[in-house]
mmCIF file of C-alpha atoms and ligand atoms in Angstrom:
data_model
loop_
_atom_site.group_PDB
_atom_site.id
_atom_site.type_symbol
_atom_site.label_atom_id
_atom_site.label_comp_id
_atom_site.label_asym_id
_atom_site.label_seq_id
_atom_site.Cartn_x
_atom_site.Cartn_y
_atom_site.Cartn_z
ATOM 1 C CA MET A 144 4.451 37.503 16.017
ATOM 2 C CA ALA A 145 1.085 35.725 15.780
ATOM 3 C CA ILE A 146 0.542 33.761 12.564
ATOM 4 C CA THR A 147 -2.022 35.539 10.411
ATOM 5 C CA THR A 148 -1.376 34.950 6.700
ATOM 6 C CA VAL A 149 -0.795 31.876 4.562
ATOM 7 C CA ARG A 150 2.773 33.013 3.899
ATOM 8 C CA GLU A 151 3.591 33.475 7.592
ATOM 9 C CA ALA A 152 1.992 30.156 8.529
ATOM 10 C CA LEU A 153 4.008 28.321 5.873
ATOM 11 C CA ILE A 154 7.327 29.911 6.843
ATOM 12 C CA GLU A 155 6.889 29.132 10.538
ATOM 13 C CA ALA A 156 5.657 25.574 9.906
ATOM 14 C CA ALA A 157 8.469 24.743 7.468
ATOM 15 C CA SER A 158 11.113 25.916 9.906
ATOM 16 C CA SER A 159 9.616 23.816 12.702
ATOM 17 C CA LEU A 160 9.611 20.707 10.441
ATOM 18 C CA ILE A 161 13.268 20.882 9.409
ATOM 19 C CA SER A 162 14.424 18.206 11.840
ATOM 20 C CA ALA A 163 11.427 15.902 11.200
ATOM 21 C CA SER A 164 11.198 15.959 7.414
ATOM 22 C CA LEU A 165 13.418 16.053 4.344
ATOM 23 C CA THR A 166 10.730 18.130 2.604
ATOM 24 C CA PRO A 167 9.556 20.644 5.231
ATOM 25 C CA GLN A 168 8.252 23.284 2.820
ATOM 26 C CA LEU A 169 6.318 20.789 0.730
ATOM 27 C CA ASP A 170 4.884 19.144 3.864
ATOM 28 C CA ALA A 171 3.752 22.518 5.188
ATOM 29 C CA ARG A 172 2.086 23.414 1.866
ATOM 30 C CA VAL A 173 0.324 20.048 1.591
ATOM 31 C CA LEU A 174 -0.975 20.255 5.158
ATOM 32 C CA LEU A 175 -2.142 23.848 4.862
ATOM 33 C CA GLY A 176 -3.762 23.010 1.517
ATOM 34 C CA HIS A 177 -5.616 20.222 3.327
ATOM 35 C CA VAL A 178 -6.826 22.598 6.046
ATOM 36 C CA LEU A 179 -7.944 25.245 3.555
ATOM 37 C CA GLY A 180 -9.290 22.865 0.915
ATOM 38 C CA LEU A 181 -6.897 24.333 -1.667
ATOM 39 C CA THR A 182 -4.640 22.734 -4.296
ATOM 40 C CA GLN A 183 -0.897 23.402 -4.267
ATOM 41 C CA THR A 184 -1.302 25.961 -7.047
ATOM 42 C CA GLN A 185 -4.155 27.695 -5.229
ATOM 43 C CA ILE A 186 -2.031 27.892 -2.065
ATOM 44 C CA LEU A 187 0.660 29.796 -3.971
ATOM 45 C CA ALA A 188 -1.959 32.269 -5.171
ATOM 46 C CA ALA A 189 -3.321 32.722 -1.630
ATOM 47 C CA PHE A 190 -0.059 33.770 0.079
ATOM 48 C CA ASN A 191 -1.454 37.019 1.491
ATOM 49 C CA ASP A 192 -4.836 35.628 2.603
ATOM 50 C CA GLN A 193 -5.663 35.820 6.303
ATOM 51 C CA LEU A 194 -6.205 32.603 8.255
ATOM 52 C CA SER A 195 -8.959 32.251 10.819
ATOM 53 C CA THR A 196 -8.135 31.210 14.376
ATOM 54 C CA GLU A 197 -9.689 27.787 13.726
ATOM 55 C CA GLN A 198 -7.585 27.305 10.604
ATOM 56 C CA VAL A 199 -4.413 28.263 12.463
ATOM 57 C CA GLU A 200 -5.218 25.846 15.288
ATOM 58 C CA GLN A 201 -6.039 22.996 12.938
ATOM 59 C CA PHE A 202 -2.841 23.608 10.943
ATOM 60 C CA GLN A 203 -0.704 23.779 14.082
ATOM 61 C CA GLY A 204 -2.182 20.483 15.262
ATOM 62 C CA LEU A 205 -1.177 18.815 11.999
ATOM 63 C CA ILE A 206 2.320 20.324 12.129
ATOM 64 C CA GLU A 207 2.766 18.962 15.657
ATOM 65 C CA ARG A 208 1.762 15.486 14.491
ATOM 66 C CA ARG A 209 4.101 15.745 11.487
ATOM 67 C CA SER A 210 6.894 16.844 13.854
ATOM 68 C CA ALA A 211 6.289 13.564 15.682
ATOM 69 C CA LEU A 212 7.022 11.805 12.328
ATOM 70 C CA GLU A 213 3.438 10.831 11.512
ATOM 71 C CA PRO A 214 3.112 10.142 7.753
ATOM 72 C CA ILE A 215 1.524 12.924 5.690
ATOM 73 C CA ALA A 216 -0.954 10.393 4.262
ATOM 74 C CA TYR A 217 -2.452 9.785 7.734
ATOM 75 C CA LEU A 218 -2.644 13.525 8.395
ATOM 76 C CA ILE A 219 -4.602 14.247 5.235
ATOM 77 C CA GLY A 220 -6.417 10.871 5.228
ATOM 78 C CA SER A 221 -5.548 9.803 1.690
ATOM 79 C CA ARG A 222 -2.813 8.601 -0.645
ATOM 80 C CA GLU A 223 -2.538 8.121 -4.399
ATOM 81 C CA PHE A 224 -1.597 4.648 -5.625
ATOM 82 C CA TYR A 225 -1.515 3.528 -9.257
ATOM 83 C CA GLY A 226 -3.274 6.746 -10.253
ATOM 84 C CA LEU A 227 -6.175 6.193 -7.838
ATOM 85 C CA MET A 228 -6.931 7.863 -4.498
ATOM 86 C CA PHE A 229 -7.231 5.698 -1.366
ATOM 87 C CA ASN A 230 -8.506 6.413 2.126
ATOM 88 C CA VAL A 231 -5.744 5.704 4.636
ATOM 89 C CA ASP A 232 -5.306 6.052 8.361
ATOM 90 C CA ARG A 233 -3.389 4.417 11.192
ATOM 91 C CA ARG A 234 -5.239 1.124 10.694
ATOM 92 C CA VAL A 235 -3.394 0.400 7.414
ATOM 93 C CA LEU A 236 0.023 0.610 5.827
ATOM 94 C CA VAL A 237 0.440 3.662 3.618
ATOM 95 C CA PRO A 238 0.495 2.321 0.021
ATOM 96 C CA ARG A 239 4.002 2.599 -1.471
ATOM 97 C CA PRO A 240 4.971 3.314 -5.096
ATOM 98 C CA ASP A 241 7.264 0.239 -4.866
ATOM 99 C CA THR A 242 4.115 -1.908 -4.858
ATOM 100 C CA GLU A 243 2.859 -0.583 -8.206
ATOM 101 C CA ILE A 244 5.137 -3.024 -10.054
ATOM 102 C CA LEU A 245 3.164 -5.921 -8.548
ATOM 103 C CA VAL A 246 -0.054 -4.409 -9.921
ATOM 104 C CA GLU A 247 1.623 -3.957 -13.302
ATOM 105 C CA GLN A 248 2.760 -7.607 -13.397
ATOM 106 C CA ALA A 249 -0.661 -8.811 -12.282
ATOM 107 C CA LEU A 250 -2.419 -6.898 -15.067
ATOM 108 C CA THR A 251 0.046 -8.196 -17.666
ATOM 109 C CA TRP A 252 -0.594 -11.797 -16.578
ATOM 110 C CA ILE A 253 -4.379 -11.287 -16.460
ATOM 111 C CA LYS A 254 -4.408 -9.884 -20.008
ATOM 112 C CA GLN A 255 -2.580 -12.974 -21.292
ATOM 113 C CA GLN A 256 -5.395 -15.260 -20.086
ATOM 114 C CA GLN A 257 -8.538 -15.537 -22.162
ATOM 115 C CA ARG A 258 -10.982 -16.753 -19.493
ATOM 116 C CA PRO A 259 -12.780 -15.614 -16.337
ATOM 117 C CA LEU A 260 -10.288 -15.418 -13.469
ATOM 118 C CA VAL A 261 -10.464 -15.685 -9.707
ATOM 119 C CA VAL A 262 -7.819 -13.506 -8.031
ATOM 120 C CA ALA A 263 -6.878 -13.100 -4.352
ATOM 121 C CA ASP A 264 -4.959 -10.346 -2.557
ATOM 122 C CA ILE A 265 -3.607 -11.660 0.745
ATOM 123 C CA GLY A 266 -2.880 -8.944 3.325
ATOM 124 C CA THR A 267 -4.944 -6.342 1.515
ATOM 125 C CA GLY A 268 -4.509 -3.510 4.063
ATOM 126 C CA SER A 269 -6.033 -0.402 2.467
ATOM 127 C CA GLY A 270 -7.142 -2.583 -0.451
ATOM 128 C CA CYS A 271 -4.843 -0.692 -2.805
ATOM 129 C CA ILE A 272 -3.649 -3.764 -4.764
ATOM 130 C CA ALA A 273 -7.085 -5.381 -4.968
ATOM 131 C CA VAL A 274 -8.770 -2.138 -6.042
ATOM 132 C CA ALA A 275 -6.087 -1.084 -8.558
ATOM 133 C CA VAL A 276 -6.040 -4.511 -10.240
ATOM 134 C CA THR A 277 -9.826 -4.860 -10.313
ATOM 135 C CA LYS A 278 -10.327 -1.307 -11.581
ATOM 136 C CA HIS A 279 -8.209 -2.192 -14.633
ATOM 137 C CA ALA A 280 -9.522 -5.756 -15.046
ATOM 138 C CA PRO A 281 -13.201 -5.448 -14.137
ATOM 139 C CA THR A 282 -14.170 -8.951 -15.286
ATOM 140 C CA ILE A 283 -12.169 -10.722 -12.562
ATOM 141 C CA LYS A 284 -13.557 -11.961 -9.247
ATOM 142 C CA MET A 285 -11.316 -10.620 -6.450
ATOM 143 C CA TYR A 286 -11.013 -11.829 -2.856
ATOM 144 C CA ALA A 287 -9.241 -9.322 -0.578
ATOM 145 C CA VAL A 288 -8.082 -10.928 2.679
ATOM 146 C CA ASP A 289 -6.648 -9.461 5.873
ATOM 147 C CA LEU A 290 -6.039 -10.699 9.396
ATOM 148 C CA SER A 291 -6.857 -7.240 10.768
ATOM 149 C CA PRO A 292 -10.590 -6.366 10.988
ATOM 150 C CA ALA A 293 -9.566 -2.706 11.365
ATOM 151 C CA ALA A 294 -7.651 -2.799 8.077
ATOM 152 C CA LEU A 295 -10.605 -4.498 6.378
ATOM 153 C CA ALA A 296 -12.858 -1.577 7.391
ATOM 154 C CA VAL A 297 -10.505 0.774 5.519
ATOM 155 C CA ALA A 298 -10.374 -1.604 2.535
ATOM 156 C CA GLN A 299 -14.188 -1.668 2.529
ATOM 157 C CA SER A 300 -14.273 2.132 2.316
ATOM 158 C CA ASN A 301 -11.909 2.030 -0.664
ATOM 159 C CA VAL A 302 -13.863 -0.701 -2.436
ATOM 160 C CA GLU A 303 -16.927 1.538 -2.084
ATOM 161 C CA ARG A 304 -14.978 4.671 -3.057
ATOM 162 C CA HIS A 305 -14.139 3.003 -6.368
ATOM 163 C CA GLY A 306 -17.528 1.332 -6.863
ATOM 164 C CA LEU A 307 -16.152 -2.235 -6.905
ATOM 165 C CA GLN A 308 -18.526 -3.899 -4.410
ATOM 166 C CA GLN A 309 -19.727 -6.337 -7.092
ATOM 167 C CA GLN A 310 -16.226 -7.559 -7.964
ATOM 168 C CA ILE A 311 -14.317 -7.493 -4.644
ATOM 169 C CA GLU A 312 -15.239 -9.650 -1.652
ATOM 170 C CA LEU A 313 -13.495 -8.799 1.605
ATOM 171 C CA ILE A 314 -12.549 -11.722 3.825
ATOM 172 C CA HIS A 315 -11.290 -11.745 7.401
ATOM 173 C CA GLY A 316 -8.745 -14.514 7.631
ATOM 174 C CA ASP A 317 -5.221 -15.766 8.201
ATOM 175 C CA GLY A 318 -3.372 -16.155 4.882
ATOM 176 C CA VAL A 319 -5.334 -18.220 2.363
ATOM 177 C CA SER A 320 -7.235 -20.210 5.015
ATOM 178 C CA GLN A 321 -10.674 -18.636 4.372
ATOM 179 C CA LEU A 322 -10.584 -18.548 0.562
ATOM 180 C CA PRO A 323 -13.689 -20.383 -0.673
ATOM 181 C CA GLU A 324 -12.448 -21.633 -4.079
ATOM 182 C CA PRO A 325 -9.312 -22.293 -6.181
ATOM 183 C CA ILE A 326 -7.418 -19.169 -7.207
ATOM 184 C CA ASP A 327 -6.016 -18.403 -10.671
ATOM 185 C CA LEU A 328 -3.794 -15.529 -9.559
ATOM 186 C CA LEU A 329 -2.661 -14.914 -5.986
ATOM 187 C CA LEU A 330 -1.156 -11.550 -5.034
ATOM 188 C CA SER A 331 0.461 -10.558 -1.782
ATOM 189 C CA ASN A 332 2.524 -7.786 -0.274
ATOM 190 C CA PRO A 333 3.018 -9.457 3.120
ATOM 191 C CA PRO A 334 4.845 -8.004 6.129
ATOM 192 C CA TYR A 335 8.539 -8.568 5.391
ATOM 193 C CA THR A 336 10.540 -6.012 7.331
ATOM 194 C CA LEU A 337 12.807 -6.350 10.346
ATOM 195 C CA LEU A 338 11.296 -4.031 12.953
ATOM 196 C CA ASP A 339 14.723 -2.968 14.264
ATOM 197 C CA GLU A 340 15.749 -1.710 10.836
ATOM 198 C CA ILE A 341 12.676 0.342 9.946
ATOM 199 C CA GLU A 342 12.900 4.121 9.984
ATOM 200 C CA PRO A 343 11.375 5.620 13.158
ATOM 201 C CA GLY A 344 8.382 7.376 11.539
ATOM 202 C CA VAL A 345 7.221 4.099 10.006
ATOM 203 C CA ARG A 346 7.836 2.021 13.138
ATOM 204 C CA LEU A 347 6.100 4.544 15.408
ATOM 205 C CA HIS A 348 2.974 5.094 13.341
ATOM 206 C CA GLU A 349 2.256 2.296 10.850
ATOM 207 C CA PRO A 350 0.668 -0.990 12.066
ATOM 208 C CA THR A 351 3.165 -3.536 13.377
ATOM 209 C CA LEU A 352 1.034 -6.343 11.903
ATOM 210 C CA ALA A 353 1.633 -4.810 8.459
ATOM 211 C CA LEU A 354 5.402 -4.545 8.931
ATOM 212 C CA ASP A 355 6.778 -7.321 11.111
ATOM 213 C CA GLY A 356 8.174 -10.144 9.018
ATOM 214 C CA GLY A 357 9.598 -11.996 12.034
ATOM 215 C CA PRO A 358 13.255 -12.467 13.024
ATOM 216 C CA ASP A 359 14.543 -12.747 9.432
ATOM 217 C CA GLY A 360 11.648 -11.043 7.601
ATOM 218 C CA LEU A 361 10.581 -14.316 5.959
ATOM 219 C CA ASP A 362 7.846 -15.632 8.308
ATOM 220 C CA CYS A 363 4.957 -14.811 5.959
ATOM 221 C CA TYR A 364 6.642 -16.338 2.899
ATOM 222 C CA ARG A 365 7.243 -19.571 4.861
ATOM 223 C CA GLN A 366 3.537 -19.687 5.712
ATOM 224 C CA LEU A 367 2.124 -18.415 2.422
ATOM 225 C CA LEU A 368 4.159 -20.232 -0.227
ATOM 226 C CA PRO A 369 3.128 -23.818 0.624
ATOM 227 C CA ALA A 370 -0.439 -22.661 1.295
ATOM 228 C CA THR A 371 -0.508 -20.906 -2.082
ATOM 229 C CA ALA A 372 0.658 -24.078 -3.831
ATOM 230 C CA ALA A 373 -2.359 -25.844 -2.337
ATOM 231 C CA ILE A 374 -4.949 -23.187 -3.314
ATOM 232 C CA LEU A 375 -3.802 -22.308 -6.865
ATOM 233 C CA ARG A 376 -5.968 -23.780 -9.612
ATOM 234 C CA GLN A 377 -4.554 -26.953 -11.173
ATOM 235 C CA GLY A 378 -4.819 -27.966 -14.825
ATOM 236 C CA LEU A 379 -4.944 -24.382 -16.170
ATOM 237 C CA PRO A 380 -2.308 -21.632 -16.104
ATOM 238 C CA SER A 381 -2.094 -20.054 -12.655
ATOM 239 C CA ALA A 382 0.313 -17.647 -11.002
ATOM 240 C CA ALA A 383 1.352 -15.986 -7.767
ATOM 241 C CA LEU A 384 3.105 -12.661 -7.244
ATOM 242 C CA PHE A 385 4.765 -11.771 -3.946
ATOM 243 C CA GLU A 386 6.296 -8.429 -3.121
ATOM 244 C CA ILE A 387 9.660 -8.824 -1.372
ATOM 245 C CA GLY A 388 12.280 -6.623 0.234
ATOM 246 C CA ALA A 389 15.115 -5.807 -2.180
ATOM 247 C CA TRP A 390 17.518 -7.945 -0.087
ATOM 248 C CA GLN A 391 15.281 -11.056 0.082
ATOM 249 C CA GLY A 392 15.329 -12.279 -3.528
ATOM 250 C CA SER A 393 17.469 -15.380 -3.193
ATOM 251 C CA GLU A 394 15.806 -16.574 0.033
ATOM 252 C CA VAL A 395 12.246 -16.151 -1.271
ATOM 253 C CA ILE A 396 13.173 -17.771 -4.596
ATOM 254 C CA ALA A 397 14.530 -20.786 -2.658
ATOM 255 C CA LEU A 398 11.318 -21.003 -0.609
ATOM 256 C CA ALA A 399 9.231 -20.705 -3.790
ATOM 257 C CA GLN A 400 11.208 -23.474 -5.508
ATOM 258 C CA ALA A 401 10.567 -25.785 -2.547
ATOM 259 C CA SER A 402 6.791 -25.249 -2.805
ATOM 260 C CA PHE A 403 6.612 -25.044 -6.625
ATOM 261 C CA PRO A 404 9.249 -27.473 -7.987
ATOM 262 C CA GLN A 405 7.703 -27.478 -11.500
ATOM 263 C CA ALA A 406 6.925 -23.776 -11.863
ATOM 264 C CA LYS A 407 8.635 -20.982 -13.756
ATOM 265 C CA ILE A 408 9.931 -18.641 -11.055
ATOM 266 C CA GLN A 409 11.511 -15.255 -11.665
ATOM 267 C CA LEU A 410 12.510 -12.067 -9.896
ATOM 268 C CA VAL A 411 10.998 -8.832 -11.175
ATOM 269 C CA ARG A 412 12.726 -5.525 -10.483
ATOM 270 C CA ASP A 413 11.063 -2.217 -9.655
ATOM 271 C CA LEU A 414 11.682 1.098 -11.437
ATOM 272 C CA ALA A 415 14.731 1.679 -9.242
ATOM 273 C CA ALA A 416 16.176 -1.661 -10.494
ATOM 274 C CA ARG A 417 15.778 -3.328 -7.069
ATOM 275 C CA ASP A 418 14.431 -6.859 -6.739
ATOM 276 C CA ARG A 419 10.776 -6.326 -5.791
ATOM 277 C CA VAL A 420 8.496 -9.182 -6.885
ATOM 278 C CA VAL A 421 8.818 -12.960 -6.995
ATOM 279 C CA GLN A 422 6.650 -14.237 -9.840
ATOM 280 C CA ILE A 423 5.576 -17.885 -9.931
ATOM 281 C CA GLU A 424 3.800 -19.278 -12.994
ATOM 282 C CA GLN A 425 2.540 -22.806 -13.534
ATOM 283 C CA VAL A 426 0.736 -24.383 -16.456
HETATM 284 C C1 SAM B 502 2.704 -4.886 4.077
HETATM 285 S S1 SAM B 502 0.992 -4.689 4.450
HETATM 286 C C2 SAM B 502 0.350 -4.578 2.794
HETATM 287 C C3 SAM B 502 -0.907 -3.788 2.704
HETATM 288 C C4 SAM B 502 -1.347 -3.507 1.251
HETATM 289 N N1 SAM B 502 -1.591 -4.742 0.530
HETATM 290 C C5 SAM B 502 -0.305 -2.674 0.524
HETATM 291 O O1 SAM B 502 0.378 -3.221 -0.363
HETATM 292 O O2 SAM B 502 -0.151 -1.487 0.852
HETATM 293 C C6 SAM B 502 0.592 -6.333 4.961
HETATM 294 C C7 SAM B 502 -0.871 -6.585 5.347
HETATM 295 O O3 SAM B 502 -0.984 -7.979 5.679
HETATM 296 C C8 SAM B 502 -1.844 -8.130 6.793
HETATM 297 N N2 SAM B 502 -1.476 -9.412 7.415
HETATM 298 C C9 SAM B 502 -0.434 -9.681 8.240
HETATM 299 N N3 SAM B 502 -0.409 -10.986 8.545
HETATM 300 C C10 SAM B 502 -1.447 -11.558 7.877
HETATM 301 C C11 SAM B 502 -1.947 -12.898 7.785
HETATM 302 N N4 SAM B 502 -1.369 -13.915 8.439
HETATM 303 N N5 SAM B 502 -3.035 -13.127 7.019
HETATM 304 C C12 SAM B 502 -3.648 -12.104 6.350
HETATM 305 N N6 SAM B 502 -3.216 -10.824 6.405
HETATM 306 C C13 SAM B 502 -2.133 -10.558 7.157
HETATM 307 C C14 SAM B 502 -1.603 -6.897 7.633
HETATM 308 O O4 SAM B 502 -2.693 -6.634 8.486
HETATM 309 C C15 SAM B 502 -1.395 -5.831 6.546
HETATM 310 O O5 SAM B 502 -2.612 -5.202 6.227
#
């Protein structure tokens, strides 16, 4: 039977997504809502509405891409992070809720300082960390750095989406190498995964440069920690926050201690009680 109504389209799409997704019905509703420009509640109220041929074709195209494990965020072009909406596509990692704890820690540290601060986000991707922190601490100066010009174009769109062009400067560069001044607070969610161990949908569709942490997942920390020690402001309190994989705590702490022998270094857990952030503070 040809698909004609919202209800029929959703039933057929959900059944075809069963092997690709743990949430086939939700995925189908979100994607059809995107095609029709309707919220989830509006979709439920529109069950008997007829779909046009164009709508059916557009929806089927999205379901095919979802069947090939493409993240929903790429299919609808956006993702919520820290209560804000971000443009996302294949040029950037999809922002993860796990990363919100780094934003939380950054804002706590910023509020404890009573002076103008220069902050950097290394490996900014979509710009989600830089934008979320700056949105809640609008007096800071933020540098958002990425090695990927394509990712920086997405970050630029998000800086503009949130009206933060005055506060956030985007920089194309490798690690901290292009930062123009000492930094009070350095933030980074660097690539730290082992490509062989990533789930297929992520490995197939998200940028390798955003994921690949090298043979043991620690390449970026080895590069960034000593470089961070050299760029952090001296003589005043300064800090660095690095997101880590839940299994990397002891190794990254050891690397941090080698670069910051005098600093206070601690592991911060995420809401699921997994090690998630290495926090380095120096006075
Ligand atoms: C794990 S993603 C994080 C993206 C974003 N900050 C987030 O939390 O969703 C890592 C980012 O670091 C960038 N990157 C990788 N190596 C880099 C390097 N050497 N210097 C600067 N950025 C780098 C990648 O292009 C990618 O955008």
